[in-house]
Amino acid sequence: MKFFVDTAEIDAIAELNDLGMVDGVTTNPSLIMKSGRDIIEVTKEIAALVDGPVSAEVVATEFDGMLAEGRKLAALADNIAVKVPLTWDGLKTCRVLSGEGFMVNVTLCFSANQALVAAKAGATFISPFIGRLDDISLDGMQLIEDIRTIYDNYDFGTEILAASIRSANHVQDCALVGADVITAPPAVIKGLAKHPLTDKGLDAFMADWAKTGQKIL
Ligand code: E4P
């Protein structure tokens, strides 16, 4: 399973990238706003830092504007995936951009039928939002499972990029049901290494080691 980092914060991306934890990056208008950076500058910087796909989202809501913005974003670097919302105009944009050889990430997916039409429109990635479904008492992980089944039934090549991930449990469940990619905030990715018994065990080892009076170096 690939790990994408869901942020536009360069330092956080660089730290995880140095550890081999970054197969790609996703951004969205809210994350750009939080970073306080110019979208063009920060997207170029991220794309130069990581080898994998970097999703940059269009903000126009009609086909002509989305297409023009998508082409501009795609031209920033070879590893840009243009992110378009799952609307009819977004799907039209997806179809044209993927026909031109660009990677397209279709975002804001909340149903299996939406994932089905995105695959038919040639999406490279489909981004189902787990956390936002859980927020309204629906089952985000069931959506990932349903899309996995549908894509496998028909051999769709669109990758399932599980998004809106809020916890380590989300990551583990995505791995178990076969999501191709997860995108998660840096804190969630770093949290995957945590376990209370690891901390407790390490404390006990250090206490016993101190009693030996030995040194390794
Ligand atoms: C996905 O690409 C989105 O950027 C993101 O995962 C949304 O997460 P949120 O629902 O926590 O804002």
Short mmCIF file of C-alpha atoms and ligand atoms in Angstrom, two decimals:
data_model
loop_
_atom_site.label_atom_id
_atom_site.label_comp_id
_atom_site.label_asym_id
_atom_site.label_seq_id
_atom_site.Cartn_x
_atom_site.Cartn_y
_atom_site.Cartn_z
CA MET A 1 0.00 0.00 0.00
CA LYS A 2 1.29 3.44 -0.90
CA PHE A 3 1.45 6.32 1.59
CA PHE A 4 0.59 9.80 0.39
CA VAL A 5 0.90 12.72 2.82
CA ASP A 6 -2.14 14.98 3.04
CA THR A 7 -0.54 18.38 3.60
CA ALA A 8 1.09 21.37 1.93
CA GLU A 9 3.61 21.81 4.76
CA ILE A 10 7.05 21.36 3.20
CA ASP A 11 8.93 20.56 6.43
CA ALA A 12 6.51 17.80 7.39
CA ILE A 13 6.71 16.27 3.91
CA ALA A 14 10.52 16.43 3.92
CA GLU A 15 10.77 14.71 7.33
CA LEU A 16 8.61 11.76 6.24
CA ASN A 17 10.22 11.65 2.80
CA ASP A 18 13.67 11.20 4.36
CA LEU A 19 12.32 8.06 6.07
CA GLY A 20 10.94 6.60 2.83
CA MET A 21 7.34 7.11 4.01
CA VAL A 22 6.21 9.30 1.13
CA ASP A 23 4.95 7.76 -2.10
CA GLY A 24 3.10 10.94 -3.01
CA VAL A 25 1.38 14.05 -1.64
CA THR A 26 -2.18 15.34 -1.74
CA THR A 27 -3.23 18.94 -1.27
CA ASN A 28 -6.57 20.71 -1.47
CA PRO A 29 -7.69 24.36 -1.26
CA SER A 30 -8.10 24.14 2.53
CA LEU A 31 -4.59 22.72 2.99
CA ILE A 32 -3.14 25.45 0.74
CA MET A 33 -4.98 28.05 2.86
CA LYS A 34 -3.57 26.50 6.06
CA SER A 35 -0.01 26.56 4.66
CA GLY A 36 -0.28 30.28 3.88
CA ARG A 37 1.67 29.60 0.68
CA ASP A 38 1.04 30.51 -2.96
CA ILE A 39 -0.44 27.42 -4.68
CA ILE A 40 1.87 27.56 -7.69
CA GLU A 41 5.06 28.05 -5.69
CA VAL A 42 4.32 25.45 -3.02
CA THR A 43 3.10 22.86 -5.54
CA LYS A 44 6.32 23.21 -7.56
CA GLU A 45 8.38 22.91 -4.38
CA ILE A 46 6.57 19.76 -3.24
CA ALA A 47 6.80 18.19 -6.70
CA ALA A 48 10.56 18.78 -6.74
CA LEU A 49 10.93 17.25 -3.29
CA VAL A 50 9.09 13.95 -3.79
CA ASP A 51 9.27 11.41 -6.59
CA GLY A 52 5.62 10.30 -6.57
CA PRO A 53 2.38 11.97 -7.64
CA VAL A 54 1.53 15.36 -6.13
CA SER A 55 -2.17 16.19 -6.28
CA ALA A 56 -3.03 19.84 -6.92
CA GLU A 57 -6.71 20.76 -6.99
CA VAL A 58 -8.55 22.99 -9.47
CA VAL A 59 -10.86 25.61 -7.98
CA ALA A 60 -13.03 26.43 -11.01
CA THR A 61 -16.36 24.63 -10.90
CA GLU A 62 -17.22 24.63 -14.60
CA PHE A 63 -15.61 22.55 -17.34
CA ASP A 64 -13.75 25.29 -19.28
CA GLY A 65 -12.21 26.80 -16.17
CA MET A 66 -11.35 23.41 -14.68
CA LEU A 67 -9.66 22.33 -17.87
CA ALA A 68 -7.60 25.53 -18.14
CA GLU A 69 -6.57 25.35 -14.48
CA GLY A 70 -5.87 21.64 -14.76
CA ARG A 71 -3.57 22.14 -17.73
CA LYS A 72 -1.74 24.94 -15.89
CA LEU A 73 -1.26 22.81 -12.77
CA ALA A 74 -0.19 19.77 -14.81
CA ALA A 75 2.47 21.86 -16.55
CA LEU A 76 4.17 22.67 -13.23
CA ALA A 77 5.96 19.30 -13.06
CA ASP A 78 5.84 15.80 -14.55
CA ASN A 79 4.56 14.27 -11.30
CA ILE A 80 1.46 16.45 -10.86
CA ALA A 81 -1.90 14.71 -10.56
CA VAL A 82 -4.68 17.19 -11.29
CA LYS A 83 -7.38 16.94 -8.66
CA VAL A 84 -10.96 17.55 -9.80
CA PRO A 85 -14.18 17.28 -7.78
CA LEU A 86 -16.63 14.49 -8.47
CA THR A 87 -19.15 16.54 -10.43
CA TRP A 88 -20.23 16.10 -14.01
CA ASP A 89 -17.94 18.93 -15.10
CA GLY A 90 -15.15 17.36 -13.06
CA LEU A 91 -15.64 14.06 -14.87
CA LYS A 92 -15.57 15.82 -18.25
CA THR A 93 -12.32 17.49 -17.23
CA CYS A 94 -10.96 14.16 -16.02
CA ARG A 95 -11.74 12.56 -19.37
CA VAL A 96 -9.95 15.25 -21.37
CA LEU A 97 -6.90 15.54 -19.09
CA SER A 98 -6.39 11.78 -18.83
CA GLY A 99 -6.72 11.59 -22.64
CA GLU A 100 -3.90 14.13 -22.82
CA GLY A 101 -1.75 11.82 -20.70
CA PHE A 102 -2.05 13.63 -17.36
CA MET A 103 -2.72 11.91 -14.02
CA VAL A 104 -6.11 12.84 -12.58
CA ASN A 105 -7.29 12.41 -8.99
CA VAL A 106 -11.09 12.59 -8.72
CA THR A 107 -11.88 13.84 -5.25
CA LEU A 108 -14.85 14.27 -2.90
CA CYS A 109 -16.16 10.76 -3.62
CA PHE A 110 -18.84 9.57 -1.21
CA SER A 111 -20.50 6.65 -3.03
CA ALA A 112 -19.58 3.54 -4.98
CA ASN A 113 -21.51 4.79 -8.00
CA GLN A 114 -19.43 7.97 -8.01
CA ALA A 115 -16.30 5.80 -7.98
CA LEU A 116 -17.69 3.77 -10.88
CA VAL A 117 -18.26 6.80 -13.12
CA ALA A 118 -14.86 8.24 -12.19
CA ALA A 119 -13.16 5.03 -13.31
CA LYS A 120 -15.10 5.11 -16.57
CA ALA A 121 -13.99 8.72 -17.11
CA GLY A 122 -10.37 7.58 -16.88
CA ALA A 123 -9.40 8.66 -13.36
CA THR A 124 -5.90 7.67 -12.26
CA PHE A 125 -7.00 7.91 -8.61
CA ILE A 126 -10.40 7.98 -6.90
CA SER A 127 -10.47 9.67 -3.49
CA PRO A 128 -13.27 8.34 -1.24
CA PHE A 129 -13.47 10.37 1.99
CA ILE A 130 -13.69 7.98 4.94
CA GLY A 131 -13.66 10.41 7.88
CA ARG A 132 -16.31 12.72 6.48
CA LEU A 133 -18.68 9.75 6.02
CA ASP A 134 -17.95 8.57 9.57
CA ASP A 135 -18.63 12.14 10.75
CA ILE A 136 -22.25 11.80 9.63
CA SER A 137 -22.60 8.28 11.08
CA LEU A 138 -22.15 6.48 7.75
CA ASP A 139 -19.53 3.77 7.21
CA GLY A 140 -16.51 5.15 5.37
CA MET A 141 -14.64 1.86 5.39
CA GLN A 142 -17.58 0.02 3.84
CA LEU A 143 -17.28 2.42 0.91
CA ILE A 144 -13.61 1.47 0.42
CA GLU A 145 -14.59 -2.23 0.44
CA ASP A 146 -17.43 -1.67 -2.03
CA ILE A 147 -15.21 0.24 -4.46
CA ARG A 148 -12.52 -2.47 -4.16
CA THR A 149 -15.10 -5.11 -5.11
CA ILE A 150 -16.46 -3.12 -8.05
CA TYR A 151 -13.05 -2.22 -9.46
CA ASP A 152 -11.87 -5.82 -9.13
CA ASN A 153 -15.05 -7.17 -10.72
CA TYR A 154 -14.33 -5.22 -13.89
CA ASP A 155 -10.54 -4.84 -13.77
CA PHE A 156 -10.64 -1.05 -13.56
CA GLY A 157 -7.12 0.34 -13.31
CA THR A 158 -8.13 3.40 -11.25
CA GLU A 159 -6.33 3.34 -7.92
CA ILE A 160 -8.32 3.65 -4.69
CA LEU A 161 -6.77 6.55 -2.78
CA ALA A 162 -8.45 6.40 0.62
CA ALA A 163 -8.75 9.97 1.91
CA SER A 164 -10.05 11.86 4.92
CA ILE A 165 -8.14 9.48 7.15
CA ARG A 166 -8.26 10.49 10.79
CA SER A 167 -6.71 7.60 12.73
CA ALA A 168 -4.25 4.70 12.73
CA ASN A 169 -7.25 2.34 12.70
CA HIS A 170 -8.37 3.86 9.40
CA VAL A 171 -4.94 3.12 7.92
CA GLN A 172 -4.93 -0.49 9.16
CA ASP A 173 -8.47 -1.12 7.91
CA CYS A 174 -7.59 0.35 4.50
CA ALA A 175 -4.62 -2.01 4.28
CA LEU A 176 -6.84 -4.96 5.22
CA VAL A 177 -9.52 -4.21 2.62
CA GLY A 178 -7.01 -3.50 -0.13
CA ALA A 179 -6.98 0.26 -0.74
CA ASP A 180 -4.13 1.00 -3.16
CA VAL A 181 -3.11 4.22 -1.43
CA ILE A 182 -3.92 6.06 1.78
CA THR A 183 -3.47 9.77 2.16
CA ALA A 184 -3.17 10.95 5.74
CA PRO A 185 -1.94 13.96 7.72
CA PRO A 186 1.69 13.70 8.90
CA ALA A 187 0.61 13.19 12.52
CA VAL A 188 -1.44 10.13 11.60
CA ILE A 189 1.45 8.61 9.64
CA LYS A 190 3.88 9.24 12.50
CA GLY A 191 1.33 7.79 14.93
CA LEU A 192 1.48 4.43 13.13
CA ALA A 193 4.79 3.73 14.89
CA LYS A 194 3.30 4.29 18.35
CA HIS A 195 2.20 1.60 20.80
CA PRO A 196 1.84 2.07 24.57
CA LEU A 197 3.48 -1.31 25.23
CA THR A 198 6.51 -0.23 23.18
CA ASP A 199 6.91 2.86 25.40
CA LYS A 200 6.33 0.85 28.58
CA GLY A 201 8.75 -1.89 27.50
CA LEU A 202 11.43 0.63 26.57
CA ASP A 203 11.09 2.39 29.94
CA ALA A 204 11.56 -0.95 31.72
CA PHE A 205 14.60 -1.86 29.60
CA MET A 206 16.20 1.53 30.27
CA ALA A 207 15.60 1.25 34.01
CA ASP A 208 17.21 -2.22 34.12
CA TRP A 209 20.09 -1.08 31.90
CA ALA A 210 20.87 1.81 34.26
CA LYS A 211 21.22 -0.75 37.11
CA THR A 212 23.99 -2.61 35.20
CA GLY A 213 26.23 0.46 35.14
CA GLN A 214 27.41 -0.60 31.66
CA LYS A 215 27.93 1.41 28.46
CA ILE A 216 27.94 0.24 24.85
CA LEU A 217 29.86 3.24 23.53
C1 E4P B 1 -7.99 14.25 0.28
O1 E4P B 1 -7.31 14.32 -0.73
C2 E4P B 1 -8.30 15.37 1.13
O2 E4P B 1 -7.26 16.33 0.98
C3 E4P B 1 -8.36 15.04 2.59
O3 E4P B 1 -8.00 13.69 2.84
C4 E4P B 1 -9.59 15.47 3.30
O4 E4P B 1 -9.48 15.15 4.66
P1 E4P B 1 -10.42 15.82 5.78
O5 E4P B 1 -11.80 15.27 5.59
O6 E4P B 1 -9.81 15.39 7.08
O7 E4P B 1 -10.35 17.30 5.54
#
